[in-house]
Amino acid sequence: MEFLGTTQTASYCGPKKCCGLTSLPAVQAPVIQECYQPYYLPGYRYLNSWRPSLFYKISNVQTCPDESSSTLRPPTTLPALRSALFSRYSPHDWDHSNQLQVRGAEASRLWASRLTDDSVRLLQDKDQLTQQMQQGTTRNLGQRLSDIGFWKSELSYELDRLLTENQNLETVKRRLECAANEVNCPLQVALECLYHREKRIGIDLVHDNVEKNLIREVDLLKCCQQQMRKLAQRIDLQMRDNRDAQHALERDLEDKSSAQCIDEKCFNLRNTSDCISFFHGMEKIDGTISVPETWAKFSNDNIKHSQNMRADSIRLREEAEHLFETLSDQMWRQFTDTNLAFNARISEVTDVKNKLQTQLAKTLQEIFQAENTIMLLERSIMAKEGPLKVAQTRLECRTWRPSVELCRDIPQFKLVNEVFTIDDTLQTLKLRLRETQDMLQLLVMTKCRLEHELAIKANTLCIDKEKCMGMRKTFPCTPRLVGHT
């Protein structure tokens, strides 16, 4: 039965004790094994800290309840529950408990309010710090992009000047080679003159002034040819150095273009971008190999090296121009002093012309075959692109297999092998295509040279046939002697 106004765990719910006891034994609380320890906010206390002590105060009375005065207990209308009235809480306990509850609630509310304000302030500070750092990084990326743009413009400007200088140097080299080849014609003429003059018989075998001039002309032409070829070799070496500087500039410019694209992508990234993701641990990886000082010095050194190469090229071109003027003037004076005639030159020129025409016809046939081969190679390369796309697409699709399904099975090996095989085939075909194209260019250059030589021989033959004195009445003009052919 549950008593009115009491709890089941109250100590006064037990059997009634004898009134003759002088003291009550200590109350033993039931042993309760808790499995969860509650969390008490600041200001709260355990509820058992304000358990009433009225029971012990009342139990100290020595007299029997029947012998005590009626003023010691509150009036009651329930005689059966009179013993329970001695164990109820006092008003002091009730007030004390309520005060504790109010103070604990106020303390927890104050602590919660303070924590909330601190949390809001912390959120605002961290959001502002994150935004400032992101804006600072964006500004740094913008500055970096401007630096890259500056060096790109410098490199592009220097590369354009170097390419122009390379073209000029190539033109000078070609002029030297053409001029050296052009000297072959009058040199051959002079040698043929000496040869044919050895066939003279009788009194005509005289070591006269014409023969002396022919010998001096041969020595002069050989010396001029040797000087031009030596200078052409020096220009070839200089062009090789220029190409090295050009490759360094192009590689630097290409690297800066790639870096500019990457930094522009990073500069345009926002918190709402689709391509952002987590890359844990990337901040601990430092793959940089330079600092801004060495980075700028690298491009500056490339530009300085290119400028030095251009200066050397300009000096070589000036030297070549001076050599052209000197040699052409000497050859023209010697030709004017010599002015010999040829009678047997026609047969040799005709024979050489026929050989060149035969070689030209064979060269044209080879050019036709090379063009057909290039067309077949290009078709074969285009036909291999489809299977390569299919194999690579299959490999890419299989990378999306989940979990343990990412198995290195036989199809995986076959697909990888197929990609490598097709790629190797494409590389082989492309290499052969480049070789064939190079061969075609060589054949075209040979054709041009043969046609040029045929024109020279046709002109020489025409002169030999139509003019009385043959080749000795004409000489290569100044533009040809200086390489402008």
Coordinates of C-alpha atoms in Angstrom, one line a residue:
M1 CA 0.0 0.0 0.0
E2 CA 1.2 3.5 -0.9
F3 CA 1.1 6.1 1.8
L4 CA -0.4 9.4 1.0
G5 CA 2.2 12.2 0.8
T6 CA 5.2 9.9 1.0
T7 CA 7.6 8.2 -1.4
Q8 CA 8.3 4.5 -1.6
T9 CA 12.0 5.1 -0.9
A10 CA 11.4 7.2 2.2
S11 CA 12.9 5.8 5.3
Y12 CA 9.7 6.3 7.3
C13 CA 7.8 3.7 5.2
G14 CA 9.2 0.8 7.3
P15 CA 7.7 -0.7 10.4
K16 CA 7.1 1.5 13.5
K17 CA 9.9 1.5 16.0
C18 CA 9.6 1.1 19.8
C19 CA 9.3 4.4 21.7
G20 CA 11.6 3.3 24.5
L21 CA 14.7 3.7 22.4
T22 CA 17.1 6.4 23.5
S23 CA 18.6 6.8 20.0
L24 CA 17.9 5.6 16.5
P25 CA 20.4 3.6 14.5
A26 CA 22.0 5.1 11.5
V27 CA 19.9 4.9 8.5
Q28 CA 21.5 2.7 5.8
A29 CA 20.7 3.9 2.3
P30 CA 20.0 1.2 -0.2
V31 CA 22.9 0.3 -2.4
I32 CA 22.1 1.5 -5.9
Q33 CA 24.6 0.7 -8.7
E34 CA 24.3 3.4 -11.3
C35 CA 25.2 2.7 -14.9
Y36 CA 25.1 6.3 -16.1
Q37 CA 26.7 9.3 -14.5
P38 CA 24.7 12.4 -15.3
Y39 CA 26.4 15.6 -16.2
Y40 CA 25.7 18.5 -13.8
L41 CA 26.0 22.0 -15.1
P42 CA 27.9 24.7 -13.1
G43 CA 25.7 25.8 -10.2
Y44 CA 23.9 22.5 -9.8
R45 CA 24.4 20.2 -6.9
Y46 CA 23.4 16.7 -6.2
L47 CA 19.8 16.4 -5.0
N48 CA 20.8 14.5 -1.9
S49 CA 22.7 17.5 -0.7
W50 CA 19.5 19.0 0.6
R51 CA 17.9 15.8 2.1
P52 CA 15.9 16.7 5.2
S53 CA 17.5 16.2 8.6
L54 CA 14.1 16.6 10.4
F55 CA 13.9 12.8 10.9
Y56 CA 17.0 12.8 12.9
K57 CA 16.0 15.8 14.9
I58 CA 12.7 14.4 15.8
S59 CA 14.1 11.0 16.6
N60 CA 16.4 12.5 19.3
V61 CA 13.3 12.9 21.6
Q62 CA 13.4 10.4 24.4
T63 CA 9.8 10.3 25.3
C64 CA 7.2 8.1 23.7
P65 CA 4.9 9.7 21.2
D66 CA 2.0 9.0 23.5
E67 CA 3.7 10.9 26.4
S68 CA 4.7 13.9 24.4
S69 CA 2.8 17.1 24.4
S70 CA 0.3 17.6 21.6
T71 CA 2.1 20.8 20.7
L72 CA 5.2 18.8 19.3
R73 CA 3.4 17.5 16.2
P74 CA 1.2 19.1 13.7
P75 CA -2.5 18.4 14.0
T76 CA -3.7 15.7 11.8
T77 CA -7.0 14.1 10.9
L78 CA -5.4 10.8 9.9
P79 CA -4.5 8.9 13.1
A80 CA -3.2 6.0 11.0
L81 CA -0.5 8.3 9.4
R82 CA 0.6 10.1 12.5
S83 CA 4.0 8.4 12.5
A84 CA 4.6 9.7 8.9
L85 CA 4.2 13.3 9.9
F86 CA 7.5 13.2 11.8
S87 CA 9.4 12.3 8.6
R88 CA 8.2 15.0 6.3
Y89 CA 10.4 17.9 5.0
S90 CA 10.6 21.1 6.8
P91 CA 9.7 24.5 5.1
H92 CA 13.3 25.4 5.5
D93 CA 14.4 22.4 3.5
W94 CA 11.8 23.3 0.9
D95 CA 12.9 26.9 0.6
H96 CA 16.5 25.8 0.6
S97 CA 15.8 23.4 -2.3
N98 CA 14.0 26.0 -4.3
Q99 CA 16.8 28.5 -3.8
L100 CA 19.3 25.9 -4.9
Q101 CA 17.3 25.2 -8.0
V102 CA 16.9 28.9 -8.9
R103 CA 20.6 29.7 -8.3
G104 CA 21.6 26.6 -10.3
A105 CA 19.2 27.6 -13.2
E106 CA 20.6 31.1 -13.2
A107 CA 24.2 30.0 -13.1
S108 CA 23.6 27.5 -15.9
R109 CA 21.7 30.1 -18.0
L110 CA 24.4 32.7 -17.4
W111 CA 27.1 30.2 -18.3
A112 CA 25.2 29.1 -21.4
S113 CA 24.6 32.8 -22.4
R114 CA 28.3 33.6 -22.0
L115 CA 29.3 30.4 -24.0
T116 CA 26.9 31.4 -26.7
D117 CA 28.3 34.9 -27.0
D118 CA 31.8 33.6 -27.0
S119 CA 30.9 31.0 -29.7
V120 CA 29.3 33.7 -31.9
R121 CA 32.3 35.9 -31.5
L122 CA 34.6 33.0 -32.2
L123 CA 32.6 32.1 -35.4
Q124 CA 32.8 35.7 -36.6
D125 CA 36.5 36.0 -35.9
K126 CA 37.3 32.7 -37.6
D127 CA 35.1 33.5 -40.6
Q128 CA 36.7 36.9 -41.0
L129 CA 40.2 35.3 -40.6
T130 CA 39.4 32.7 -43.2
Q131 CA 38.0 35.2 -45.6
Q132 CA 41.0 37.5 -45.2
M133 CA 43.4 34.7 -45.8
Q134 CA 41.6 33.6 -48.9
Q135 CA 41.5 37.1 -50.2
G136 CA 45.2 37.5 -49.5
T137 CA 45.9 34.3 -51.3
T138 CA 43.9 35.4 -54.3
R139 CA 45.8 38.7 -54.3
N140 CA 49.1 36.8 -54.2
L141 CA 47.9 34.6 -57.1
G142 CA 47.0 37.8 -59.1
Q143 CA 50.4 39.3 -58.4
R144 CA 52.0 36.0 -59.5
L145 CA 50.0 36.0 -62.7
S146 CA 51.2 39.6 -63.4
D147 CA 54.8 38.5 -62.8
I148 CA 54.4 35.5 -65.1
G149 CA 52.8 37.8 -67.7
F150 CA 55.7 40.2 -67.5
W151 CA 58.3 37.5 -68.0
K152 CA 56.2 35.9 -70.7
S153 CA 56.2 39.2 -72.6
E154 CA 59.9 39.6 -72.1
L155 CA 60.6 36.0 -73.3
S156 CA 58.3 36.3 -76.2
Y157 CA 59.9 39.6 -77.3
E158 CA 63.4 38.1 -77.0
L159 CA 62.2 34.9 -78.8
D160 CA 60.9 36.9 -81.7
R161 CA 64.1 38.8 -82.0
L162 CA 66.1 35.6 -81.8
L163 CA 64.0 33.9 -84.4
T164 CA 64.4 36.9 -86.7
E165 CA 68.2 36.8 -86.1
N166 CA 68.1 33.0 -86.8
Q167 CA 66.3 33.7 -90.1
N168 CA 68.8 36.4 -91.0
L169 CA 71.7 34.1 -90.1
E170 CA 70.2 31.3 -92.1
T171 CA 69.9 33.6 -95.0
V172 CA 73.5 34.6 -94.7
K173 CA 74.6 31.0 -94.4
R174 CA 72.5 30.1 -97.5
R175 CA 74.1 33.0 -99.3
L176 CA 77.6 31.8 -98.4
E177 CA 76.8 28.3 -99.5
C178 CA 75.2 29.5 -102.7
A179 CA 78.1 31.9 -103.3
A180 CA 80.6 29.0 -102.7
N181 CA 78.7 26.8 -105.1
E182 CA 78.5 29.7 -107.5
V183 CA 82.3 30.0 -107.5
N184 CA 82.4 26.4 -108.8
C185 CA 81.2 27.5 -112.2
P186 CA 83.9 30.1 -113.1
L187 CA 86.4 27.9 -111.3
Q188 CA 85.5 25.0 -113.6
V189 CA 85.6 27.4 -116.5
A190 CA 89.1 28.5 -115.7
L191 CA 90.3 24.9 -115.1
E192 CA 88.8 23.8 -118.4
C193 CA 90.4 26.7 -120.1
L194 CA 93.8 25.5 -118.8
Y195 CA 93.0 21.9 -119.8
H196 CA 92.0 22.8 -123.3
R197 CA 95.0 25.2 -123.7
E198 CA 97.3 22.2 -123.0
K199 CA 95.9 20.6 -126.2
R200 CA 97.4 23.3 -128.3
I201 CA 100.0 22.2 -130.6
G202 CA 102.8 23.9 -132.4
I203 CA 103.6 27.5 -131.7
D204 CA 100.3 28.0 -129.8
L205 CA 101.8 26.2 -126.8
V206 CA 103.0 29.4 -125.3
H207 CA 103.1 30.5 -121.7
D208 CA 101.6 33.8 -122.4
N209 CA 99.8 36.4 -120.2
V210 CA 96.4 34.7 -120.7
E211 CA 97.6 31.5 -119.2
K212 CA 99.2 33.4 -116.2
N213 CA 95.9 35.2 -115.6
L214 CA 94.0 31.8 -115.7
I215 CA 96.3 30.3 -113.1
R216 CA 95.9 33.4 -110.8
E217 CA 92.1 33.2 -111.4
V218 CA 92.0 29.5 -110.3
D219 CA 94.0 30.2 -107.1
L220 CA 91.8 33.2 -106.3
L221 CA 88.5 31.3 -106.8
K222 CA 89.7 28.5 -104.6
C223 CA 90.8 30.8 -101.9
C224 CA 87.5 32.7 -102.0
Q225 CA 85.5 29.4 -101.9
Q226 CA 87.5 28.2 -98.9
Q227 CA 87.0 31.4 -97.0
M228 CA 83.3 31.3 -97.6
R229 CA 82.9 27.7 -96.5
K230 CA 84.9 28.3 -93.4
L231 CA 82.7 31.2 -92.5
A232 CA 79.6 29.1 -93.3
Q233 CA 80.8 26.5 -90.8
R234 CA 81.3 29.1 -88.2
I235 CA 77.7 30.4 -88.9
D236 CA 76.5 26.8 -88.6
L237 CA 78.0 26.5 -85.2
Q238 CA 76.6 29.8 -84.2
M239 CA 73.1 28.7 -85.4
R240 CA 73.4 25.6 -83.3
D241 CA 74.1 27.8 -80.3
N242 CA 71.2 30.1 -81.3
R243 CA 68.9 27.0 -81.5
D244 CA 70.0 26.0 -78.0
A245 CA 69.1 29.5 -76.7
Q246 CA 65.8 29.3 -78.7
H247 CA 64.9 26.0 -77.2
A248 CA 65.7 27.3 -73.7
L249 CA 63.4 30.3 -74.3
E250 CA 60.7 28.2 -75.8
R251 CA 60.9 25.7 -72.9
D252 CA 60.8 28.5 -70.4
L253 CA 57.9 30.2 -72.2
E254 CA 56.0 26.9 -72.4
D255 CA 56.6 26.3 -68.7
K256 CA 55.3 29.8 -67.9
S257 CA 52.3 29.3 -70.0
S258 CA 51.5 26.1 -68.2
A259 CA 52.1 27.7 -64.8
Q260 CA 49.9 30.7 -65.9
C261 CA 47.0 28.3 -66.9
I262 CA 47.3 26.5 -63.5
D263 CA 47.5 29.8 -61.5
E264 CA 44.6 31.3 -63.5
K265 CA 42.5 28.2 -62.6
C266 CA 43.5 28.6 -59.0
F267 CA 42.8 32.3 -59.1
N268 CA 39.3 31.7 -60.5
L269 CA 38.4 29.0 -57.9
R270 CA 35.7 30.0 -55.4
N271 CA 34.0 28.3 -52.5
T272 CA 31.1 27.5 -54.9
S273 CA 33.2 26.0 -57.6
D274 CA 32.4 22.5 -58.7
C275 CA 35.9 21.2 -59.1
I276 CA 37.1 21.7 -55.6
S277 CA 37.7 18.8 -53.2
F278 CA 39.6 17.7 -50.2
F279 CA 43.3 16.7 -50.7
H280 CA 44.4 15.8 -47.2
G281 CA 48.1 16.1 -46.5
M282 CA 48.9 18.3 -49.5
E283 CA 50.1 21.1 -47.2
K284 CA 52.8 18.8 -45.9
I285 CA 54.2 18.1 -49.4
D286 CA 56.8 20.6 -50.7
G287 CA 57.7 19.9 -54.3
T288 CA 59.1 23.3 -55.1
I289 CA 62.6 23.6 -56.5
S290 CA 63.0 27.4 -56.7
V291 CA 62.3 30.6 -55.0
P292 CA 61.1 33.9 -56.6
E293 CA 64.7 35.2 -56.8
T294 CA 66.0 32.1 -58.6
W295 CA 62.8 31.8 -60.6
A296 CA 63.3 35.3 -62.0
K297 CA 67.0 34.8 -62.4
F298 CA 66.4 31.7 -64.5
S299 CA 64.4 33.7 -67.1
N300 CA 66.8 36.6 -66.9
D301 CA 69.7 34.3 -67.6
N302 CA 67.9 32.8 -70.6
I303 CA 67.3 36.3 -72.0
K304 CA 70.9 37.4 -71.4
H305 CA 72.2 34.2 -73.1
S306 CA 69.9 34.9 -76.0
Q307 CA 71.1 38.5 -76.3
N308 CA 74.7 37.3 -76.3
M309 CA 74.0 34.8 -79.0
R310 CA 72.3 37.5 -81.1
A311 CA 75.3 39.8 -80.6
D312 CA 77.6 37.0 -81.9
S313 CA 75.3 36.4 -84.8
I314 CA 75.3 40.1 -85.8
R315 CA 79.1 40.1 -85.8
L316 CA 79.2 37.1 -88.0
R317 CA 76.7 38.6 -90.4
E318 CA 78.7 41.8 -90.6
E319 CA 81.8 39.8 -91.3
A320 CA 80.0 37.8 -94.0
E321 CA 78.9 41.1 -95.7
H322 CA 82.4 42.4 -95.7
L323 CA 83.7 39.1 -97.1
F324 CA 81.1 39.2 -99.8
E325 CA 82.1 42.7 -100.9
T326 CA 85.9 41.9 -100.8
L327 CA 85.8 38.6 -102.7
S328 CA 83.3 39.6 -105.3
D329 CA 85.4 42.7 -106.2
Q330 CA 88.6 40.6 -106.4
M331 CA 86.9 37.9 -108.6
W332 CA 85.4 40.5 -111.0
R333 CA 88.8 42.2 -111.5
Q334 CA 90.5 38.9 -112.1
F335 CA 87.9 37.9 -114.6
T336 CA 88.2 41.2 -116.4
D337 CA 92.0 40.6 -116.7
T338 CA 91.7 37.1 -117.9
N339 CA 88.8 37.0 -120.4
L340 CA 89.7 33.8 -122.2
A341 CA 87.8 31.8 -124.8
F342 CA 86.5 28.2 -124.8
N343 CA 86.0 25.9 -127.8
A344 CA 85.7 22.4 -126.1
R345 CA 83.4 23.6 -123.3
I346 CA 80.2 22.8 -125.2
S347 CA 80.6 19.0 -125.1
E348 CA 81.3 18.9 -121.4
V349 CA 78.4 21.2 -120.5
T350 CA 76.1 19.2 -122.7
D351 CA 77.1 15.9 -120.9
V352 CA 76.7 17.5 -117.5
K353 CA 73.3 18.8 -118.5
N354 CA 72.1 15.4 -119.7
K355 CA 73.2 13.8 -116.4
L356 CA 71.3 16.4 -114.4
Q357 CA 68.2 15.9 -116.4
T358 CA 68.4 12.2 -115.8
Q359 CA 68.8 12.7 -112.1
L360 CA 65.9 15.2 -112.1
A361 CA 63.6 12.6 -113.7
K362 CA 64.6 10.0 -111.2
T363 CA 64.1 12.5 -108.4
L364 CA 60.6 13.4 -109.6
Q365 CA 59.7 9.7 -109.6
E366 CA 61.0 9.3 -106.1
I367 CA 59.0 12.4 -105.0
F368 CA 55.8 10.8 -106.4
Q369 CA 56.5 7.5 -104.6
A370 CA 57.3 9.4 -101.3
E371 CA 54.0 11.3 -101.5
N372 CA 52.1 8.1 -102.0
T373 CA 53.9 6.5 -99.0
I374 CA 53.1 9.6 -96.8
M375 CA 49.4 9.3 -97.8
L376 CA 49.3 5.6 -96.9
L377 CA 51.1 6.2 -93.6
E378 CA 48.6 9.0 -92.6
R379 CA 45.7 6.8 -93.4
S380 CA 47.1 4.0 -91.3
I381 CA 47.7 6.4 -88.4
M382 CA 44.1 7.7 -88.6
A383 CA 42.8 4.1 -88.7
K384 CA 44.7 3.3 -85.4
E385 CA 43.1 6.2 -83.5
G386 CA 39.7 4.5 -83.2
P387 CA 41.0 1.3 -81.5
L388 CA 43.2 3.3 -79.2
K389 CA 40.2 5.4 -78.1
V390 CA 38.1 2.3 -77.5
A391 CA 40.8 0.6 -75.4
Q392 CA 41.5 3.7 -73.4
T393 CA 37.8 4.3 -72.8
R394 CA 37.4 0.8 -71.6
L395 CA 40.3 1.2 -69.2
E396 CA 38.8 4.5 -67.9
C397 CA 35.3 2.9 -67.5
R398 CA 36.8 0.0 -65.6
T399 CA 38.4 2.3 -63.1
W400 CA 34.9 3.1 -61.8
R401 CA 34.4 -0.4 -60.5
P402 CA 33.5 -0.4 -56.8
S403 CA 35.5 -1.8 -54.0
V404 CA 37.0 -5.3 -54.6
E405 CA 35.6 -5.3 -58.1
L406 CA 38.8 -3.3 -59.1
C407 CA 40.4 -6.5 -60.0
R408 CA 43.5 -6.8 -62.2
D409 CA 42.0 -9.5 -64.2
I410 CA 42.8 -10.8 -67.7
P411 CA 40.7 -8.2 -69.5
Q412 CA 42.6 -5.5 -67.6
F413 CA 46.0 -7.0 -68.7
K414 CA 44.7 -7.3 -72.3
L415 CA 43.4 -3.8 -72.4
V416 CA 46.7 -2.4 -71.0
N417 CA 48.7 -4.5 -73.5
E418 CA 46.4 -3.4 -76.3
V419 CA 46.9 0.3 -75.4
F420 CA 50.7 -0.1 -75.3
T421 CA 50.8 -2.1 -78.5
I422 CA 48.6 0.4 -80.4
D423 CA 50.6 3.3 -79.0
D424 CA 53.9 1.7 -80.0
T425 CA 52.4 1.1 -83.4
L426 CA 51.4 4.7 -83.7
Q427 CA 54.8 5.9 -82.6
T428 CA 56.5 3.6 -85.2
L429 CA 54.2 4.8 -87.9
K430 CA 54.6 8.5 -86.9
L431 CA 58.4 8.0 -86.9
R432 CA 58.3 6.5 -90.3
L433 CA 56.0 9.3 -91.4
R434 CA 58.5 11.9 -90.2
E435 CA 61.3 10.1 -91.9
T436 CA 59.4 9.9 -95.1
Q437 CA 58.5 13.6 -94.9
D438 CA 62.1 14.5 -94.3
M439 CA 63.1 12.4 -97.2
L440 CA 60.4 14.1 -99.3
Q441 CA 61.8 17.5 -98.3
L442 CA 65.3 16.4 -99.2
L443 CA 64.0 15.2 -102.5
V444 CA 62.3 18.5 -103.1
M445 CA 65.4 20.4 -102.2
T446 CA 67.4 18.1 -104.5
K447 CA 64.9 18.8 -107.3
C448 CA 65.3 22.5 -106.7
R449 CA 69.1 22.2 -106.8
L450 CA 69.0 20.1 -109.9
E451 CA 66.7 22.5 -111.7
H452 CA 68.9 25.4 -110.6
E453 CA 72.0 23.6 -111.9
L454 CA 70.2 22.7 -115.1
A455 CA 69.3 26.4 -115.6
I456 CA 73.0 27.3 -115.1
K457 CA 74.2 24.6 -117.5
A458 CA 71.5 25.6 -120.1
N459 CA 72.6 29.2 -119.8
T460 CA 76.3 28.2 -120.1
L461 CA 75.6 26.0 -123.1
C462 CA 73.6 28.8 -124.8
I463 CA 76.4 31.2 -124.2
D464 CA 79.0 28.7 -125.5
K465 CA 77.1 28.0 -128.6
E466 CA 75.9 31.5 -129.5
K467 CA 78.9 33.5 -128.6
C468 CA 82.3 33.3 -130.2
M469 CA 84.3 33.4 -127.1
G470 CA 82.1 31.2 -125.0
M471 CA 82.0 31.4 -121.3
R472 CA 84.9 33.8 -121.0
K473 CA 82.8 36.6 -122.3
T474 CA 80.4 36.3 -119.3
F475 CA 80.8 36.0 -115.6
P476 CA 78.4 35.5 -112.6
C477 CA 76.9 38.8 -111.6
T478 CA 77.5 40.5 -108.3
P479 CA 74.2 39.3 -106.7
R480 CA 75.2 35.7 -107.5
L481 CA 78.7 36.2 -106.1
V482 CA 77.2 37.5 -102.8
G483 CA 74.7 34.6 -102.6
H484 CA 71.5 36.4 -103.9
T485 CA 70.4 33.7 -106.3

